[in-house]
Short mmCIF file of C-alpha atoms in Angstrom, two decimals:
data_model
loop_
_atom_site.label_atom_id
_atom_site.label_comp_id
_atom_site.label_asym_id
_atom_site.label_seq_id
_atom_site.Cartn_x
_atom_site.Cartn_y
_atom_site.Cartn_z
CA MET W 1 55.64 34.99 74.31
CA ALA W 2 54.77 31.99 71.81
CA GLY W 3 51.77 32.88 69.55
CA ASN W 4 49.20 30.02 68.51
CA ASN W 5 51.02 28.44 65.79
CA GLY W 6 54.68 28.58 67.07
CA GLU W 7 55.28 31.89 65.69
CA SER W 8 56.78 34.46 68.28
CA PHE W 9 54.91 37.81 68.90
CA GLY W 10 57.53 39.75 66.95
CA ASP W 11 57.15 37.57 63.92
CA ILE W 12 53.55 38.48 63.79
CA ILE W 13 54.26 42.30 64.25
CA LEU W 14 57.08 42.09 61.49
CA HIS W 15 54.54 40.37 59.26
CA HIS W 16 52.16 43.19 59.38
CA VAL W 17 54.77 45.76 58.80
CA THR W 18 56.91 44.37 56.19
CA ASN W 19 56.47 42.89 52.52
CA ASP W 20 55.72 39.30 52.76
CA LEU W 21 58.16 37.65 50.42
CA ASP W 22 56.42 34.26 50.50
CA HIS W 23 53.13 35.63 49.22
CA ILE W 24 53.90 36.15 45.69
CA TYR W 25 51.28 37.06 43.12
CA MET W 26 53.20 36.43 39.96
CA PRO W 27 56.79 35.14 40.01
CA ILE W 28 59.19 36.90 37.56
CA HIS W 29 62.79 36.31 37.32
CA LEU W 30 64.59 38.35 34.72
CA LEU W 31 68.38 37.79 34.26
CA GLY W 32 68.73 36.40 37.73
CA VAL W 33 67.03 39.16 39.35
CA ASN W 34 63.57 38.53 41.35
CA LEU W 35 61.14 40.93 40.06
CA SER W 36 58.11 38.94 41.46
CA ILE W 37 54.81 40.72 42.06
CA THR W 38 54.20 41.12 45.85
CA LYS W 39 51.89 43.29 47.63
CA HIS W 40 54.19 46.21 47.71
CA VAL W 41 54.33 46.09 43.98
CA ILE W 42 50.48 46.46 43.69
CA MET W 43 50.59 49.04 46.26
CA LEU W 44 53.16 50.99 44.30
CA TRP W 45 50.85 50.65 41.11
CA ILE W 46 47.96 51.90 43.24
CA VAL W 47 50.03 54.85 44.51
CA GLY W 48 51.28 55.79 41.10
CA LEU W 49 47.86 55.64 39.59
CA PHE W 50 46.41 57.74 42.21
CA THR W 51 49.32 60.34 41.85
CA ILE W 52 48.70 60.34 38.16
CA SER W 53 45.00 60.50 38.24
CA LEU W 54 45.23 63.39 40.79
CA ALA W 55 47.57 65.41 38.60
CA VAL W 56 45.37 64.86 35.48
CA TRP W 57 42.24 65.51 37.33
CA GLY W 58 43.60 68.52 39.46
CA THR W 59 44.88 70.29 36.26
CA ARG W 60 42.10 69.70 33.82
CA ARG W 61 40.88 73.26 33.95
CA TYR W 62 44.27 74.94 33.36
CA ARG W 63 45.03 72.69 30.32
CA LYS W 64 41.71 74.25 28.71
CA ASN W 65 42.36 77.61 29.85
CA ILE W 66 45.59 78.78 31.54
CA ASN W 67 43.70 81.65 33.56
CA ALA W 68 40.73 79.56 34.77
CA THR W 69 39.32 80.14 38.23
CA PRO W 70 40.31 77.15 40.46
CA LYS W 71 37.37 75.16 41.73
CA GLY W 72 37.09 71.96 44.00
CA LEU W 73 39.91 69.74 43.65
CA SER W 74 42.11 72.09 41.36
CA HIS W 75 41.80 74.69 44.35
CA LEU W 76 43.62 72.21 46.65
CA TYR W 77 46.01 71.13 43.89
CA GLU W 78 47.13 74.80 43.26
CA ILE W 79 47.57 75.32 47.09
CA LEU W 80 49.74 72.39 47.17
CA MET W 81 51.79 73.25 43.99
CA ASN W 82 52.21 76.91 45.38
CA PHE W 83 53.56 75.74 48.74
CA ILE W 84 56.20 73.64 47.32
CA ARG W 85 57.09 76.11 44.78
CA ASP W 86 57.40 79.01 47.03
CA ASP W 87 58.31 77.66 50.16
CA ILE W 88 60.60 74.68 49.24
CA VAL W 89 61.89 75.29 45.74
CA LYS W 90 62.38 78.96 45.55
CA ASN W 91 64.15 79.06 49.04
CA THR W 92 66.71 76.20 48.38
CA ILE W 93 67.20 76.03 44.58
CA GLY W 94 66.49 79.44 43.57
CA GLU W 95 64.32 81.06 40.86
CA LYS W 96 66.06 80.18 37.49
CA GLU W 97 67.29 76.76 38.28
CA GLY W 98 64.20 75.98 40.32
CA ARG W 99 61.71 76.14 37.24
CA PHE W 100 63.86 73.07 35.91
CA TRP W 101 63.54 70.92 39.20
CA LEU W 102 60.14 71.80 40.20
CA PRO W 103 58.42 68.89 38.43
CA LEU W 104 60.74 66.57 40.32
CA ILE W 105 60.38 67.97 43.63
CA THR W 106 56.50 68.25 43.39
CA THR W 107 56.43 64.51 42.09
CA TYR W 108 58.41 63.60 45.48
CA PHE W 109 56.05 65.51 47.50
CA VAL W 110 52.65 64.10 46.04
CA PHE W 111 54.03 60.56 45.58
CA ILE W 112 55.34 60.01 49.00
CA LEU W 113 52.48 61.69 50.67
CA THR W 114 50.22 59.61 48.83
CA ALA W 115 51.98 56.53 49.69
CA ASN W 116 52.21 57.28 53.44
CA LEU W 117 48.45 58.15 53.59
CA LEU W 118 47.29 55.16 51.53
CA GLY W 119 49.47 53.01 53.96
CA LEU W 120 47.37 54.19 56.88
CA ILE W 121 44.11 53.32 55.61
CA PRO W 122 43.15 50.07 57.11
CA LEU W 123 41.07 48.95 53.85
CA PHE W 124 44.32 47.86 52.00
CA GLU W 125 44.94 45.35 54.93
CA PHE W 126 42.39 43.08 52.96
CA ILE W 127 44.87 42.62 50.22
CA PRO W 128 46.88 39.67 51.60
CA GLY W 129 50.59 39.80 51.63
CA GLY W 130 51.91 42.06 54.46
CA SER W 131 52.02 45.64 55.10
CA ALA W 132 50.15 48.32 52.65
CA THR W 133 52.87 51.40 53.57
CA VAL W 134 54.90 51.33 50.25
CA THR W 135 57.53 54.00 51.72
CA GLY W 136 57.94 51.56 54.84
CA ASN W 137 59.92 49.25 52.15
CA PHE W 138 63.55 50.21 52.19
CA ALA W 139 63.65 49.02 48.45
CA VAL W 140 61.33 51.80 47.47
CA THR W 141 63.12 54.56 49.76
CA VAL W 142 66.41 53.64 48.18
CA ALA W 143 64.99 53.80 44.74
CA LEU W 144 63.66 57.36 45.58
CA ALA W 145 66.89 58.30 47.23
CA SER W 146 68.99 57.15 44.25
CA ILE W 147 66.89 59.36 42.14
CA THR W 148 68.14 62.40 44.53
CA PHE W 149 71.65 61.01 44.22
CA PHE W 150 71.71 61.52 40.52
CA SER W 151 69.78 64.46 40.57
CA ILE W 152 72.45 66.28 42.55
CA ILE W 153 75.15 65.15 40.22
CA ILE W 154 73.19 66.16 37.17
CA ALA W 155 72.28 69.53 38.77
CA GLY W 156 76.10 70.25 39.70
CA SER W 157 77.09 69.15 36.13
CA MET W 158 74.68 71.15 34.35
CA LYS W 159 75.66 74.43 36.37
CA HIS W 160 79.57 73.97 36.45
CA GLY W 161 80.32 71.67 33.74
CA PHE W 162 80.87 67.85 34.33
CA ILE W 163 84.55 68.47 35.08
CA GLY W 164 83.89 71.38 36.98
CA TYR W 165 81.44 69.91 39.45
CA TRP W 166 84.01 67.33 40.67
CA LYS W 167 86.84 69.79 40.63
CA GLN W 168 85.00 72.26 42.92
CA MET W 169 84.31 69.43 45.50
CA ALA W 170 88.10 69.84 46.38
CA PRO W 171 88.54 73.41 47.13
CA SER W 172 91.76 75.04 45.54
CA ASN W 173 92.63 77.55 48.33
CA VAL W 174 93.41 75.14 50.99
CA PRO W 175 97.03 73.57 51.64
CA LYS W 176 97.62 70.20 50.04
CA PRO W 177 97.69 67.91 53.28
CA VAL W 178 94.17 69.06 54.00
CA LEU W 179 92.96 67.82 50.77
CA LEU W 180 93.77 64.27 52.05
CA ILE W 181 91.17 64.47 54.75
CA LEU W 182 88.89 66.67 52.83
CA ILE W 183 88.40 64.58 49.54
CA PRO W 184 87.57 61.18 51.58
CA ILE W 185 85.06 63.25 53.54
CA GLU W 186 83.43 64.73 50.52
CA ILE W 187 83.05 61.43 48.83
CA MET W 188 81.59 59.94 51.96
CA GLY W 189 79.30 62.71 52.14
CA MET W 190 78.00 62.19 48.55
CA PHE W 191 76.76 58.67 49.58
CA ILE W 192 75.65 59.39 53.15
CA ARG W 193 73.20 62.17 52.05
CA PRO W 194 70.96 59.58 50.15
CA LEU W 195 71.38 56.82 52.60
CA ALA W 196 69.91 59.50 55.37
CA LEU W 197 67.07 59.91 53.23
CA THR W 198 66.40 56.35 52.64
CA LEU W 199 66.75 55.32 56.35
CA ARG W 200 64.69 58.46 57.76
CA LEU W 201 61.67 57.87 55.35
CA GLY W 202 61.67 53.99 55.71
CA ALA W 203 62.33 53.88 59.64
CA ASN W 204 59.93 56.30 60.15
CA MET W 205 57.00 54.73 58.33
CA THR W 206 57.93 51.29 59.82
CA ALA W 207 58.54 52.54 63.15
CA GLY W 208 55.22 54.00 63.45
CA HIS W 209 53.41 50.85 62.18
CA ILE W 210 55.28 48.65 64.59
CA GLY W 211 54.05 50.82 67.47
CA MET W 212 50.56 50.52 66.33
CA VAL W 213 50.47 46.80 65.74
CA ALA W 214 52.23 46.22 69.21
CA ILE W 215 49.74 48.23 71.01
CA PHE W 216 47.05 46.35 69.21
CA GLY W 217 48.70 43.20 70.09
CA LEU W 218 48.62 44.03 73.90
CA PRO W 219 45.20 42.32 74.79
CA ILE W 220 46.29 39.21 73.04
CA LEU W 221 49.72 39.05 74.54
CA LEU W 222 48.20 39.63 78.21
CA HIS W 223 45.11 37.42 77.60
CA GLN W 224 43.04 40.44 78.81
CA PHE W 225 40.45 41.57 76.54
CA SER W 226 39.56 44.65 78.91
CA VAL W 227 42.96 46.03 77.90
CA GLY W 228 41.52 46.33 74.22
CA ILE W 229 39.71 49.33 75.33
CA ILE W 230 42.77 51.10 76.45
CA SER W 231 44.98 50.08 73.40
CA THR W 232 42.04 51.23 70.98
CA ILE W 233 42.00 54.75 72.60
CA LEU W 234 45.73 54.82 72.68
CA ASN W 235 46.00 53.83 69.02
CA THR W 236 43.41 56.52 68.10
CA GLY W 237 45.67 59.10 69.34
CA ILE W 238 48.70 57.40 67.43
CA PHE W 239 46.83 57.30 64.27
CA PHE W 240 46.60 61.11 64.37
CA LEU W 241 50.26 61.32 65.37
CA GLU W 242 51.01 58.98 62.26
CA ILE W 243 49.10 61.44 59.91
CA ILE W 244 51.37 64.20 61.21
CA VAL W 245 54.47 62.01 60.59
CA SER W 246 53.13 61.02 57.02
CA LEU W 247 52.88 64.90 56.25
CA VAL W 248 56.26 65.70 57.85
CA GLN W 249 58.19 62.85 56.27
CA ALA W 250 57.01 63.85 52.87
CA TYR W 251 57.93 67.48 53.54
CA VAL W 252 61.44 66.42 54.88
CA PHE W 253 62.22 64.13 51.95
CA THR W 254 61.16 66.85 49.48
CA LEU W 255 63.09 69.77 51.33
CA LEU W 256 66.11 67.80 51.97
CA SER W 257 66.29 66.90 48.18
CA ALA W 258 65.90 70.47 47.21
CA VAL W 259 68.37 71.41 49.50
CA PHE W 260 70.94 68.98 48.35
CA ILE W 261 70.14 69.96 44.79
CA GLY W 262 70.43 73.54 45.57
CA MET W 263 73.83 73.00 47.27
CA ALA W 264 75.22 71.54 44.19
CA ILE W 265 74.07 74.28 42.12
CA HIS W 266 75.15 77.27 44.50
CA SER W 267 78.22 75.47 45.98
CA GLU W 268 81.06 78.19 46.26
CA HIS W 269 84.13 76.82 48.08
CA MET T 1 76.33 35.50 73.07
CA GLU T 2 72.93 36.39 71.74
CA GLY T 3 71.73 38.24 75.05
CA LEU T 4 74.95 40.19 75.14
CA SER T 5 74.39 41.58 71.66
CA VAL T 6 70.73 42.44 72.35
CA PHE T 7 72.12 44.15 75.70
CA GLY T 8 74.63 46.17 73.63
CA ALA T 9 71.84 47.13 71.09
CA ALA T 10 69.59 48.35 73.72
CA ILE T 11 72.12 50.43 75.66
CA GLY T 12 73.25 51.76 72.12
CA ALA T 13 69.74 52.79 71.24
CA GLY T 14 69.22 54.52 74.49
CA LEU T 15 72.49 56.61 74.26
CA SER T 16 71.91 57.68 70.63
CA VAL T 17 68.40 58.82 71.82
CA ILE T 18 70.07 60.87 74.82
CA GLY T 19 72.36 62.54 72.04
CA ALA T 20 69.19 63.38 69.77
CA ALA T 21 67.28 64.57 72.55
CA ILE T 22 70.02 66.89 73.90
CA GLY T 23 70.48 68.08 70.30
CA ILE T 24 66.66 68.70 69.51
CA GLY T 25 66.18 70.40 72.77
CA LYS T 26 69.01 72.73 72.24
CA ILE T 27 68.02 73.41 68.88
CA PHE T 28 64.39 74.47 70.08
CA ALA T 29 65.59 76.15 73.15
CA SER T 30 67.71 78.55 71.16
CA ALA T 31 64.83 78.95 68.32
CA ALA T 32 62.40 79.94 71.38
CA GLU T 33 64.82 82.35 72.78
CA ALA T 34 65.53 84.06 69.21
CA THR T 35 61.87 84.22 68.64
CA ALA T 36 61.13 85.83 71.86
CA ARG T 37 63.73 88.39 71.15
CA GLN T 38 62.62 89.30 67.64
CA PRO T 39 59.12 88.24 66.98
CA GLU T 40 59.07 89.43 63.53
CA ALA T 41 61.70 87.11 62.45
CA ALA T 42 59.73 84.06 63.55
CA ASN T 43 59.15 82.70 59.98
CA GLU T 44 62.78 82.95 59.22
CA ILE T 45 63.92 81.40 62.24
CA ARG T 46 61.40 78.47 61.82
CA THR T 47 62.99 77.72 58.46
CA THR T 48 66.36 77.90 59.53
CA VAL T 49 65.73 75.40 62.49
CA ASN T 50 64.07 72.96 60.29
CA LEU T 51 67.26 71.90 58.25
CA PRO T 52 69.65 71.07 61.14
CA LEU T 53 66.68 69.45 62.91
CA PHE T 54 66.22 66.94 60.09
CA LEU T 55 69.62 66.06 59.52
CA LEU T 56 70.10 65.47 63.40
CA GLU T 57 66.96 63.28 63.21
CA GLY T 58 68.72 61.35 60.26
CA VAL T 59 71.91 60.78 62.38
CA ALA T 60 69.80 59.30 65.30
CA ILE T 61 67.72 57.27 62.87
CA ILE T 62 70.97 55.58 61.43
CA SER T 63 72.16 54.90 64.80
CA LEU T 64 69.07 53.32 65.71
CA VAL T 65 69.14 51.27 62.44
CA VAL T 66 72.70 50.13 63.28
CA CYS T 67 71.63 49.07 66.82
CA ILE T 68 68.68 47.09 65.23
CA LEU T 69 71.17 45.46 62.68
CA ALA T 70 73.62 44.37 65.62
CA VAL T 71 70.56 42.25 67.00
CA VAL T 72 69.30 40.90 63.75
CA LEU T 73 72.60 40.16 61.69
#
């Protein structure tokens, strides 16, 4: 399965779905940490710019007049915000605390959805240096999940007090030997939740792209260019599946973050 | 030795997919049954089904990542 220049087919696929660390636009080393500008950093900036400008542009009518009639993009933005507020935050966190956590949850949804969908646009493949999907990079999803990790602790501490939050993780009405098993499980669960969030988002986004690139690589692998017709048709279908996966993963990450924050607030052992 | 780790990872990936498939199948079978019995509670059932489904998916993906790591590392 050797390619033209000694690379195996797997290496070629991996090059297209991961961040190419050899293609560095601007090397930055700060305190021994590698902070170089690679393609994913540039894509991250584009996604951030897109998210911010969408928010500024989508809400410009309401900043002038709070009761303005929605029109065009602000209509779409209002539907999105209403969906997140009513279907995700109100059901999981609750009305009162939900108002405080709503900005974080909406930012999660819009940011992840933008990153997923921009990664599907083939135009960004013209920027050299690997894949265009920021959320397929585990470093990005680790960063997002650690925001959730600290949000869970902050949410619990705000409701029950800092000591009270840690205390009620170990319920008081169980026999002492059970605590010996229960406390390690609770501590493990604390770290496994963000880990699951990280792996779910990153693995789902990477796996879809690996599938798509592999199917497009079939004609080259088989030296049979008529296979290309089949793989193009197949990939058109998979592309629509990828759009659904993008929506679902943005929803899942948002929903689970909201559920975990809500669990810290409403935990009654 | 290299081939053995690939073999083990492939078997493990298959097993974890079997487990996840059984779990997701059971969730949706009972969801469909519940919706058929009480169609007016369809929305509530859908939101109840979502959370365990995503948690199950997360477990399956973690096991698949472990399988990949067994090959790569």
